[in-house]
mmCIF file with all atom_site columns, C-alpha atoms in Angstrom:
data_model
loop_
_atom_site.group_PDB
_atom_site.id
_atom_site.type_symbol
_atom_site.label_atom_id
_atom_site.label_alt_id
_atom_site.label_comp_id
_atom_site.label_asym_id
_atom_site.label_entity_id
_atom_site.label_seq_id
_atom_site.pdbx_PDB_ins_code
_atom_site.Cartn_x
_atom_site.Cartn_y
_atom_site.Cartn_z
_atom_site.occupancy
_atom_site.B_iso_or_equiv
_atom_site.pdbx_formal_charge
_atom_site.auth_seq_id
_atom_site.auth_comp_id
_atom_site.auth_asym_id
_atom_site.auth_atom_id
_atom_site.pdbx_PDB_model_num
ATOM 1   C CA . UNK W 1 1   ? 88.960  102.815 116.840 1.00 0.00 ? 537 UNK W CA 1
ATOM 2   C CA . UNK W 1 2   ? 87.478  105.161 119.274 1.00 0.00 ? 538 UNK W CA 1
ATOM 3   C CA . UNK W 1 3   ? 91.057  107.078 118.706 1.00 0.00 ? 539 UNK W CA 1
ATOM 4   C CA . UNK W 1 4   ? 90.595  107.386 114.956 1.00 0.00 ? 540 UNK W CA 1
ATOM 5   C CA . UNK W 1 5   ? 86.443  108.473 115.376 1.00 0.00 ? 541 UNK W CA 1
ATOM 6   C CA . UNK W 1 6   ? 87.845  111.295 118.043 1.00 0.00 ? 542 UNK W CA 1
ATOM 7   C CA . UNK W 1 7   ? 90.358  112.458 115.398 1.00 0.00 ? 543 UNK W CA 1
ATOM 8   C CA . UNK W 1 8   ? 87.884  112.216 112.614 1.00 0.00 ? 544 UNK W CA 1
ATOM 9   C CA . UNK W 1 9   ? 85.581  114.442 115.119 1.00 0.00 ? 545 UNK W CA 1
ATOM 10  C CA . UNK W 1 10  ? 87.996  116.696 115.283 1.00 0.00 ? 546 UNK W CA 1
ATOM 11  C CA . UNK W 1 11  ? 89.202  117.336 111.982 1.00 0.00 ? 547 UNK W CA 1
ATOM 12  C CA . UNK W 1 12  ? 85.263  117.519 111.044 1.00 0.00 ? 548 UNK W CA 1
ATOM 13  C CA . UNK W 1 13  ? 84.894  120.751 114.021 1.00 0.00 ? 549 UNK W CA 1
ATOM 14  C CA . UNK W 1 14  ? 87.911  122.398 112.288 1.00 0.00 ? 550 UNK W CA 1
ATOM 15  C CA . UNK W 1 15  ? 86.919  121.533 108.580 1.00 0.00 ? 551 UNK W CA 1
ATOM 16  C CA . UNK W 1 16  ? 83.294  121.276 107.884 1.00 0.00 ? 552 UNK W CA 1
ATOM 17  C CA . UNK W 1 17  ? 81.296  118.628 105.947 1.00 0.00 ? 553 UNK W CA 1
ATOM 18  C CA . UNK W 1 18  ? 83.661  118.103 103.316 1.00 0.00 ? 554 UNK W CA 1
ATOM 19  C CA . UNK W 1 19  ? 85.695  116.253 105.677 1.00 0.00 ? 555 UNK W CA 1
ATOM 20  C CA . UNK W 1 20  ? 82.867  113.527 106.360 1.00 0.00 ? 556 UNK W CA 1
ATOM 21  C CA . UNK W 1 21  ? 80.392  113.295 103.978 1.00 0.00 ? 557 UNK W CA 1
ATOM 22  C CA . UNK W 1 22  ? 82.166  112.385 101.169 1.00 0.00 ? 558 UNK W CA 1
ATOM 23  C CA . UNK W 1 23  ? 82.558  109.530 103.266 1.00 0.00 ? 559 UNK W CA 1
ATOM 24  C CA . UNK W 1 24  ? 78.687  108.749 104.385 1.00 0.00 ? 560 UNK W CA 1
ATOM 25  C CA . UNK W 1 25  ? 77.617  109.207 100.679 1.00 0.00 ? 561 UNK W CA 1
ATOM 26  C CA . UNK W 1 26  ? 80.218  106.432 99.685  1.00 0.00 ? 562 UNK W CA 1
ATOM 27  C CA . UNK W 1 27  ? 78.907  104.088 102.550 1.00 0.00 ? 563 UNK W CA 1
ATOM 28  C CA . UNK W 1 28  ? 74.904  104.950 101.855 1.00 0.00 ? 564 UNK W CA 1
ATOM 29  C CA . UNK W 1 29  ? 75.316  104.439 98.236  1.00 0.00 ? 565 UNK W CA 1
ATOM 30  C CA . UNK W 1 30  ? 77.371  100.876 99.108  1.00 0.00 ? 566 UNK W CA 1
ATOM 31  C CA . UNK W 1 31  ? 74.841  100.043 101.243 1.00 0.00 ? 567 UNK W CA 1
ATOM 32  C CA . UNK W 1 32  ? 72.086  100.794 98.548  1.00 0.00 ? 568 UNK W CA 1
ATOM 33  C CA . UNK W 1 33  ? 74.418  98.524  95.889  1.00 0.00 ? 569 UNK W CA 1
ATOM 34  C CA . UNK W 1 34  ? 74.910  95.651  98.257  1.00 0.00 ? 570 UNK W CA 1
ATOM 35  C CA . UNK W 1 35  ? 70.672  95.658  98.781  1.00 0.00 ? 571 UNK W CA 1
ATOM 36  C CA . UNK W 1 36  ? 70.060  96.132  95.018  1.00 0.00 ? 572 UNK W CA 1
ATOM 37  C CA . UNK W 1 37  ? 72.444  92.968  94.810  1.00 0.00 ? 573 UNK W CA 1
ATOM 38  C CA . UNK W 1 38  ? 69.932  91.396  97.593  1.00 0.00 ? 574 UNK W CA 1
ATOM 39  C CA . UNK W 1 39  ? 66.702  92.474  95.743  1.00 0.00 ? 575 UNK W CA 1
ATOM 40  C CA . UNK W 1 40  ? 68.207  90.888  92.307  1.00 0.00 ? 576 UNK W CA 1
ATOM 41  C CA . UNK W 1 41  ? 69.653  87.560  93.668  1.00 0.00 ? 577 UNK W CA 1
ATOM 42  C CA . UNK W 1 42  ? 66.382  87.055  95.730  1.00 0.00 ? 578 UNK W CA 1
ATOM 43  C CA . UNK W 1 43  ? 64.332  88.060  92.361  1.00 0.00 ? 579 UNK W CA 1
ATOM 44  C CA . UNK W 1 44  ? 65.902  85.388  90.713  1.00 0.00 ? 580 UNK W CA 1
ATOM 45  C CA . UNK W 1 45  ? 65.682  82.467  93.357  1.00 0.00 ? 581 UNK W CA 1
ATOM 46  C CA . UNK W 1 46  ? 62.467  83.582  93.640  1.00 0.00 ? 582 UNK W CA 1
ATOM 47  C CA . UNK W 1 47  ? 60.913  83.694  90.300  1.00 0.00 ? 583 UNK W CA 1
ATOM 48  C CA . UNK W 1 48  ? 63.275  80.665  88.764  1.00 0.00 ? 584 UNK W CA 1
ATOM 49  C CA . UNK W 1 49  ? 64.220  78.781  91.613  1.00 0.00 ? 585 UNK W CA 1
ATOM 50  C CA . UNK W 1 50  ? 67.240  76.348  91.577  1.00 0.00 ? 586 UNK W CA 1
ATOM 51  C CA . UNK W 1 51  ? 68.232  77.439  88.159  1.00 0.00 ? 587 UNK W CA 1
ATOM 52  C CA . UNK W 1 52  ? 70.639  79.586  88.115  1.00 0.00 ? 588 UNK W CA 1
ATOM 53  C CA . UNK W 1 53  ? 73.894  80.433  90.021  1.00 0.00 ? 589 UNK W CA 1
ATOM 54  C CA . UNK W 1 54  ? 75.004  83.902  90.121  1.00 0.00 ? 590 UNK W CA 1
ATOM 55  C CA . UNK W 1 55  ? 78.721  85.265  90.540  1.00 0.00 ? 591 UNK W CA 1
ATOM 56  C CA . UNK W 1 56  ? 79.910  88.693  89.743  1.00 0.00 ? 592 UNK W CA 1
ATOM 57  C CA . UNK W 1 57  ? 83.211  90.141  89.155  1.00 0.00 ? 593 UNK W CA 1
ATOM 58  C CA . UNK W 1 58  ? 84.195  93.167  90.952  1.00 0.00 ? 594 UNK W CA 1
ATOM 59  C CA . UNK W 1 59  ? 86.565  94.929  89.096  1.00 0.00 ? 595 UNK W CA 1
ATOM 60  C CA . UNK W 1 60  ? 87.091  95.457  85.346  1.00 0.00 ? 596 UNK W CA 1
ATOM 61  C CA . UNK W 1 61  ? 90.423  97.156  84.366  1.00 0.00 ? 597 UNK W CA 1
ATOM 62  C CA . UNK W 1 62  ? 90.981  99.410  81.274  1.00 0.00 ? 598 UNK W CA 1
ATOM 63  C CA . UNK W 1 63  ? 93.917  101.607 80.420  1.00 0.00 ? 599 UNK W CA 1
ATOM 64  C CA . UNK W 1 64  ? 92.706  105.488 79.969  1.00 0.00 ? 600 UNK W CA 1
ATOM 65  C CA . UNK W 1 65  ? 90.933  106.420 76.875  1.00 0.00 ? 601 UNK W CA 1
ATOM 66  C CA . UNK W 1 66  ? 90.876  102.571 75.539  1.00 0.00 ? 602 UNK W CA 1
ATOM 67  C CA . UNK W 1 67  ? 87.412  100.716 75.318  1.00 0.00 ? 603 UNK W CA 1
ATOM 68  C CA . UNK W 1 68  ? 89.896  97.334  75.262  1.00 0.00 ? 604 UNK W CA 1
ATOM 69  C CA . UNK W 1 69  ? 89.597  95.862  79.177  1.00 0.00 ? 605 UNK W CA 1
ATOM 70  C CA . UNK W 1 70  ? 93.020  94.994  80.382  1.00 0.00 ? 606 UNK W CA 1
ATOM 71  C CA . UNK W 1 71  ? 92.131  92.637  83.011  1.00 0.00 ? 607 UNK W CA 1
ATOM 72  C CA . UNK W 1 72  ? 89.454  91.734  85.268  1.00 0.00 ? 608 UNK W CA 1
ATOM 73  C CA . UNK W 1 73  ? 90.269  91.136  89.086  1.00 0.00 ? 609 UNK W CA 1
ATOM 74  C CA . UNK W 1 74  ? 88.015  89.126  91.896  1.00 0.00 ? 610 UNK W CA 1
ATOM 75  C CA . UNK W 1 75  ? 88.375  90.929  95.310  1.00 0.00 ? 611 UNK W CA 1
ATOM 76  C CA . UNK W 1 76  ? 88.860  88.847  98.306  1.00 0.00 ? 612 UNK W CA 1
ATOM 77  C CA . UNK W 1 77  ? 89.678  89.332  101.660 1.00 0.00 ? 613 UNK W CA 1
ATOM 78  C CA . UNK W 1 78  ? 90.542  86.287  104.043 1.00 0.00 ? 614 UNK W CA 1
ATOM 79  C CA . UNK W 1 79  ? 91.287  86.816  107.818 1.00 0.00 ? 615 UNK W CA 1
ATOM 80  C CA . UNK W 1 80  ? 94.816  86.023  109.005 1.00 0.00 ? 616 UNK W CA 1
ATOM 81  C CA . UNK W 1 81  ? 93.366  83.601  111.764 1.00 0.00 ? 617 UNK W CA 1
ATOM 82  C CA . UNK W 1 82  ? 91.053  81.972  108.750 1.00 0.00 ? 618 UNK W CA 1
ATOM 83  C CA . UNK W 1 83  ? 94.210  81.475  106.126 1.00 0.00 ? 619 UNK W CA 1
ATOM 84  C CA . UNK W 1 84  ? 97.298  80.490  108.372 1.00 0.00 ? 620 UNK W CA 1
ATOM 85  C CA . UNK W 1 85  ? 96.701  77.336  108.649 1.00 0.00 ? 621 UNK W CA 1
ATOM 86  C CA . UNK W 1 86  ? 96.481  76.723  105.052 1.00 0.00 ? 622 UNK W CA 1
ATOM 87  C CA . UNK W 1 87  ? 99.779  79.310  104.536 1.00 0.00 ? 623 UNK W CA 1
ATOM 88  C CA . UNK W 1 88  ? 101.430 77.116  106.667 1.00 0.00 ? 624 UNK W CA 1
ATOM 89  C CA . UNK W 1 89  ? 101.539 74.726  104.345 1.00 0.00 ? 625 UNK W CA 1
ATOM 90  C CA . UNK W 1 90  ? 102.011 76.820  101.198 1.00 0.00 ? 626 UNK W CA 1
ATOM 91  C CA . UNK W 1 91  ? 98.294  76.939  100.268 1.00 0.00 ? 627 UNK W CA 1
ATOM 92  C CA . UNK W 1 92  ? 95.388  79.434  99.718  1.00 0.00 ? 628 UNK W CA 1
ATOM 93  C CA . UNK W 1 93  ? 91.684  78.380  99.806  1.00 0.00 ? 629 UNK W CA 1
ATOM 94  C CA . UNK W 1 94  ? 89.205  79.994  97.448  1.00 0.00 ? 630 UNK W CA 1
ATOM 95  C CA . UNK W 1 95  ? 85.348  79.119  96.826  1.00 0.00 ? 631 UNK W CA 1
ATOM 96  C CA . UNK W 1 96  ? 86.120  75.955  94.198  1.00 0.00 ? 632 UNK W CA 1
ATOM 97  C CA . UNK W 1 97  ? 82.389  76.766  92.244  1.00 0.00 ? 633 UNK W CA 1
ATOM 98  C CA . UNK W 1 98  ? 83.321  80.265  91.406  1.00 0.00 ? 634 UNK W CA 1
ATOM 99  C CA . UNK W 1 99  ? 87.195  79.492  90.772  1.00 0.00 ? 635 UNK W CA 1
ATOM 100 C CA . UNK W 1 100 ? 85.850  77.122  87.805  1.00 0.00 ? 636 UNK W CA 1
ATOM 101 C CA . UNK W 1 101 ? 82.937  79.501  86.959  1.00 0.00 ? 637 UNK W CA 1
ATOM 102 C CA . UNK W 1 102 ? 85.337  82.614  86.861  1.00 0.00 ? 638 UNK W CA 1
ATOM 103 C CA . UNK W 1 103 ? 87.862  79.941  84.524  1.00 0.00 ? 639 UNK W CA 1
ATOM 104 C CA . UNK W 1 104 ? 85.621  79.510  81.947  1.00 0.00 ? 640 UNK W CA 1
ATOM 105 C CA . UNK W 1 105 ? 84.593  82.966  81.932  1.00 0.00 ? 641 UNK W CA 1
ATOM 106 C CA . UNK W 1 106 ? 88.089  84.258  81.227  1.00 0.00 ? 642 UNK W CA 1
ATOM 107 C CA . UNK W 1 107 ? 87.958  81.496  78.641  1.00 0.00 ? 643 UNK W CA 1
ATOM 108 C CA . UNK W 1 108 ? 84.703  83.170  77.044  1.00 0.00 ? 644 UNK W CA 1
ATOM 109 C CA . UNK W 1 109 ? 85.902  86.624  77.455  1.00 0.00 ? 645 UNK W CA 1
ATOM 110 C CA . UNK W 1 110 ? 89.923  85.820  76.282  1.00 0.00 ? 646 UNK W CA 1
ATOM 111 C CA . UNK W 1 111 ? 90.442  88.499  79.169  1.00 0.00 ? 647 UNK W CA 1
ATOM 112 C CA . UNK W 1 112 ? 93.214  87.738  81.901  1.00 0.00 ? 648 UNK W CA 1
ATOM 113 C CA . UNK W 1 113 ? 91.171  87.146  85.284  1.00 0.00 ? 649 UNK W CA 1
ATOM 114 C CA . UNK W 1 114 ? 93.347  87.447  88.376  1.00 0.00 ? 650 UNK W CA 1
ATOM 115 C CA . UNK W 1 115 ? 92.254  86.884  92.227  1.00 0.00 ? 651 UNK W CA 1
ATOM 116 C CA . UNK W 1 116 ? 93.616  89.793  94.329  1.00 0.00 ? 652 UNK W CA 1
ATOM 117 C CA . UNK W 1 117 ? 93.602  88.114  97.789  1.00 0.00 ? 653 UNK W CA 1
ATOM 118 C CA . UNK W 1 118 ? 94.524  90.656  100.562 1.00 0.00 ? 654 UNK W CA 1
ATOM 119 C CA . UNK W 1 119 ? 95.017  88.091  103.751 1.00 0.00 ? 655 UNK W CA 1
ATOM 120 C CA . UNK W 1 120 ? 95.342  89.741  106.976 1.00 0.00 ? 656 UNK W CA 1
ATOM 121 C CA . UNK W 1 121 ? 96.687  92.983  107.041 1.00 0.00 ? 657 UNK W CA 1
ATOM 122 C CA . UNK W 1 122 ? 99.931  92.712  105.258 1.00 0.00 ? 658 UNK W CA 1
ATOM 123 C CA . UNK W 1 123 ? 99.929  90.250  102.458 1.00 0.00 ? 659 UNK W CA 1
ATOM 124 C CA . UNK W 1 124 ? 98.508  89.898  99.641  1.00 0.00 ? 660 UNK W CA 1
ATOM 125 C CA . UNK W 1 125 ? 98.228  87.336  96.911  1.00 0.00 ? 661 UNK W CA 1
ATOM 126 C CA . UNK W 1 126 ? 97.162  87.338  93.567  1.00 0.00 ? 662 UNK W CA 1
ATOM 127 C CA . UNK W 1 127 ? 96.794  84.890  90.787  1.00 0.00 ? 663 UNK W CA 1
ATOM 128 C CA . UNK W 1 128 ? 95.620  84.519  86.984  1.00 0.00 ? 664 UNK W CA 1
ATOM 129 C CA . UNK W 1 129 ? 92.484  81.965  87.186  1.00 0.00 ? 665 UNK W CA 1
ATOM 130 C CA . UNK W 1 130 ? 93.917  80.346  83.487  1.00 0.00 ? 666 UNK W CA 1
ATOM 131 C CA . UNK W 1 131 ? 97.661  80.392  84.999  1.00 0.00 ? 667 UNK W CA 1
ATOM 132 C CA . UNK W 1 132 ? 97.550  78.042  88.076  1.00 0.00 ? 668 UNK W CA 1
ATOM 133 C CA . UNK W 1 133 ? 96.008  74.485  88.947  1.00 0.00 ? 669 UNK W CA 1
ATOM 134 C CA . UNK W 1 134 ? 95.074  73.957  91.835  1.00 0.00 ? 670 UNK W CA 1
ATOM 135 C CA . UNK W 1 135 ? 93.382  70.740  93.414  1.00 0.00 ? 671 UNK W CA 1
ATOM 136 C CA . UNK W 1 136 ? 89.892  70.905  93.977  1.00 0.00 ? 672 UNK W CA 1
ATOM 137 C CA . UNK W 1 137 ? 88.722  69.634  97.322  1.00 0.00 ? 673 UNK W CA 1
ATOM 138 C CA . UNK W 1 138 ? 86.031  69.893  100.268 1.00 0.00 ? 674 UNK W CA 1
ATOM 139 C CA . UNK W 1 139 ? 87.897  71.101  103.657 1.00 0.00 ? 675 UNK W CA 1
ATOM 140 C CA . UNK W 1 140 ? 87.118  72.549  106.600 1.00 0.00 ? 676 UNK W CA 1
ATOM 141 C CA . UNK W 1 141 ? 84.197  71.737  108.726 1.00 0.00 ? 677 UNK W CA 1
ATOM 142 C CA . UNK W 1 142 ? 81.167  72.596  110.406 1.00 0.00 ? 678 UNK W CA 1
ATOM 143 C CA . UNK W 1 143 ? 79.548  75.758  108.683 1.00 0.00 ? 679 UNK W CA 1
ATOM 144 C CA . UNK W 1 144 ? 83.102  76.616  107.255 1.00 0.00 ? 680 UNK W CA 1
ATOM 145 C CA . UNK W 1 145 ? 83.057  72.728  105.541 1.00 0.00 ? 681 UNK W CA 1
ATOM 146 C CA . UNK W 1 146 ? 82.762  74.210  101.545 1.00 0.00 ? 682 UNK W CA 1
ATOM 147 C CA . UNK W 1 147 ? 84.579  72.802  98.120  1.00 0.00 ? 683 UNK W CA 1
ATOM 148 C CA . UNK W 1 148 ? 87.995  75.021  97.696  1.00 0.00 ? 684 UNK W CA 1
ATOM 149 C CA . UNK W 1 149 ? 90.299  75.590  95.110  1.00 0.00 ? 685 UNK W CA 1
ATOM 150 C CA . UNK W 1 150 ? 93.553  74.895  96.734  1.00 0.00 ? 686 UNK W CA 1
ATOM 151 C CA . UNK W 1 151 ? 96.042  77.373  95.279  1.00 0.00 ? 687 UNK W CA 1
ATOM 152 C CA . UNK W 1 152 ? 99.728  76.428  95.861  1.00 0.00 ? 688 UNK W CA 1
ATOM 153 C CA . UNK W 1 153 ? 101.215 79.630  96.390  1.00 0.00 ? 689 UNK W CA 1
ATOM 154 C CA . UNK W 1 154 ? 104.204 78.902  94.538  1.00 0.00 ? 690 UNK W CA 1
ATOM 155 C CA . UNK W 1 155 ? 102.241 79.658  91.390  1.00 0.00 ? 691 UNK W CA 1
ATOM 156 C CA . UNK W 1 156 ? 100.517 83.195  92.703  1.00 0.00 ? 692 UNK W CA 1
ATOM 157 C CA . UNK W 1 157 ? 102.515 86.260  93.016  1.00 0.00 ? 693 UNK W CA 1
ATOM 158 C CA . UNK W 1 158 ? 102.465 86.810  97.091  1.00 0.00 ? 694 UNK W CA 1
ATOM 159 C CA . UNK W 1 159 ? 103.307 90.523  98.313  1.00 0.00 ? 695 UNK W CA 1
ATOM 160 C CA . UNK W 1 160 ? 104.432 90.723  102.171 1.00 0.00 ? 696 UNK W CA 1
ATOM 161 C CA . UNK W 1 161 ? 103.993 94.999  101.775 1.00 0.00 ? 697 UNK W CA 1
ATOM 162 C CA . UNK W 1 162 ? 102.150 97.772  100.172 1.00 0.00 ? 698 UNK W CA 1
ATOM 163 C CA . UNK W 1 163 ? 105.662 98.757  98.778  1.00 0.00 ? 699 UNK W CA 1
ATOM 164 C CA . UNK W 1 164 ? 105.972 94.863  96.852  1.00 0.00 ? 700 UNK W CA 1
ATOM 165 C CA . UNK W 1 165 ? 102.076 95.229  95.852  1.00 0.00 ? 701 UNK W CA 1
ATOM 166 C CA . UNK W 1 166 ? 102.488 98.033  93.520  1.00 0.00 ? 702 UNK W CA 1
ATOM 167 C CA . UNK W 1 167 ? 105.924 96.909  92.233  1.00 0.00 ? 703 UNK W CA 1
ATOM 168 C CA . UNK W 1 168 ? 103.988 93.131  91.605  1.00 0.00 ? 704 UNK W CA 1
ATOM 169 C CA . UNK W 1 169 ? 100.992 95.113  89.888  1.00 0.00 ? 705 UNK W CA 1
ATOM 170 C CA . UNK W 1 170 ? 103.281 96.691  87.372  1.00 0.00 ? 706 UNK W CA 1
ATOM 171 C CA . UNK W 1 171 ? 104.947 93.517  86.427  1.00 0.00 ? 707 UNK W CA 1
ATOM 172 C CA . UNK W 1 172 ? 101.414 91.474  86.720  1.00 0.00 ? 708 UNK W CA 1
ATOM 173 C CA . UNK W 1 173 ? 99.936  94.302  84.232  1.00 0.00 ? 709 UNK W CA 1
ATOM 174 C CA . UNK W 1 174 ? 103.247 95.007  82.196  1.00 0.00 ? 710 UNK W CA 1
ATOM 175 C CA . UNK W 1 175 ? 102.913 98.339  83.402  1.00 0.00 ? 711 UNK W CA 1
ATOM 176 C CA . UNK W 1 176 ? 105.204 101.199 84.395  1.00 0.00 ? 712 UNK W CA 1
ATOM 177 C CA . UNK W 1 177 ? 102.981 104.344 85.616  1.00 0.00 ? 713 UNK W CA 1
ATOM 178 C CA . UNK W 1 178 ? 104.420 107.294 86.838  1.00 0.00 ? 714 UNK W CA 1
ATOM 179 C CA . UNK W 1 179 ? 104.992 107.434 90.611  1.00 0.00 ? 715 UNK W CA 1
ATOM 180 C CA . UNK W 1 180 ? 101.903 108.960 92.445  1.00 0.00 ? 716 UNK W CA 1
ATOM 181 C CA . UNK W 1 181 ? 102.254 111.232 95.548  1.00 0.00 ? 717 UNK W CA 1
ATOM 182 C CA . UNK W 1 182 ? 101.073 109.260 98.712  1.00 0.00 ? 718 UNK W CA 1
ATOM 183 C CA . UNK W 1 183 ? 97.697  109.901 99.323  1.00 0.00 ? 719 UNK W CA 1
ATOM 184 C CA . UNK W 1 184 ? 96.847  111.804 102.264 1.00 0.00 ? 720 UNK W CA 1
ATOM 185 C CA . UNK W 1 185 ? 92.938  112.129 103.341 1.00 0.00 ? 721 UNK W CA 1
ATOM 186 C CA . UNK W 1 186 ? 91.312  114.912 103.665 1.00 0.00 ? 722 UNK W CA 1
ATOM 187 C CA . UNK W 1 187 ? 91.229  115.081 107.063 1.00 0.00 ? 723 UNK W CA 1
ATOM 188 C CA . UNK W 1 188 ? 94.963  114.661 108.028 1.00 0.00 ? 724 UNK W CA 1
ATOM 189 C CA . UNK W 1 189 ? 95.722  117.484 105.456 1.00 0.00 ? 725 UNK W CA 1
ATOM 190 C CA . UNK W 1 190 ? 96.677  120.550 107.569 1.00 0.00 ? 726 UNK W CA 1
#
């Protein structure tokens, strides 16, 4: 880390503000999203309390110059040290409440609705909420103790690379796009 800030440092000395602040303006207006998400959830608890429950979903997927959404995706991320256990034994635990909630949304919508679970740093799993069945049950304990959808992740597509995540999300999507350059940040550009 402190590596990666000196290089950053650098590049910023040699390049100016348009290697940074992109950056900062990304993170201030996140931060500003994730406290209007506060204010709003906190609003609602506050002014109607125990009646509603509220999820969100955090990407919607269209193709260019369509109005028609393709797909909408759930993004999770789950520690290595929090999942392998559950790997172990061919599993993956998601929040059971908003695995049903998200169900019957896709129902509402008729609109595919995957989970795109990156666990750890290398894999990554993902999952159409209408196309598996998992068990529903409460595991874990202590403050971790919650009611999980237990995934068997024989029925989820489960990329080990970067390389198999792209070729998954072109047969997930039934897509074929063009190869893209590798992206190279602005600050490693020479």
């Amino acid at each position: 880390m402190v590596a990666a800030r000196a290089e950053m440092i650098r590049q910023a000395a040699r390049h100016g503000p348009s290697v940074y602040k992109p950056f900062f303006d990304y993170m201030e207006r996140e931060i500003k999203n994730a406290e209007n998400k506060y204010i709003f959830s906190s609003l609602i608890e506050t002014v109607m309390p125990e009646m509603f429950s509220i999820y969100d979903i955090d990407s919607v997927l269209f193709r260019k110059r369509s109005d028609v959404p393709l797909a909408a995706f759930e993004l999770k991320f789950i520690s290595w040290r929090v999942a392998k256990d559950s790997w172990a034994k061919g599993e993956l635990l998601v929040n059971g409440w908003q695995f049903q909630r998200l169900r019957a949304l896709s129902e509402v919508f008729a609109l595919p609705l995957y989970y795109f679970v990156q666990v750890g740093q290398e894999r990554f799993v993902m999952f159409n909420v209408a196309n598996v069945e998992p068990s529903f049950e409460y595991r874990r304990g202590g403050s971790a103790r919650d009611y999980y959808a237990v995934i068997d992740l024989q029925e989820a597509v489960v990329s080990r690379s970067v390389e198999e995540l792209r070729d998954d999300l072109e047969l997930l999507l039934g897509v074929k796009p063009a190869r893209a350059k590798p992206f190279i940040p602005a600050y490693m550009r020479r």
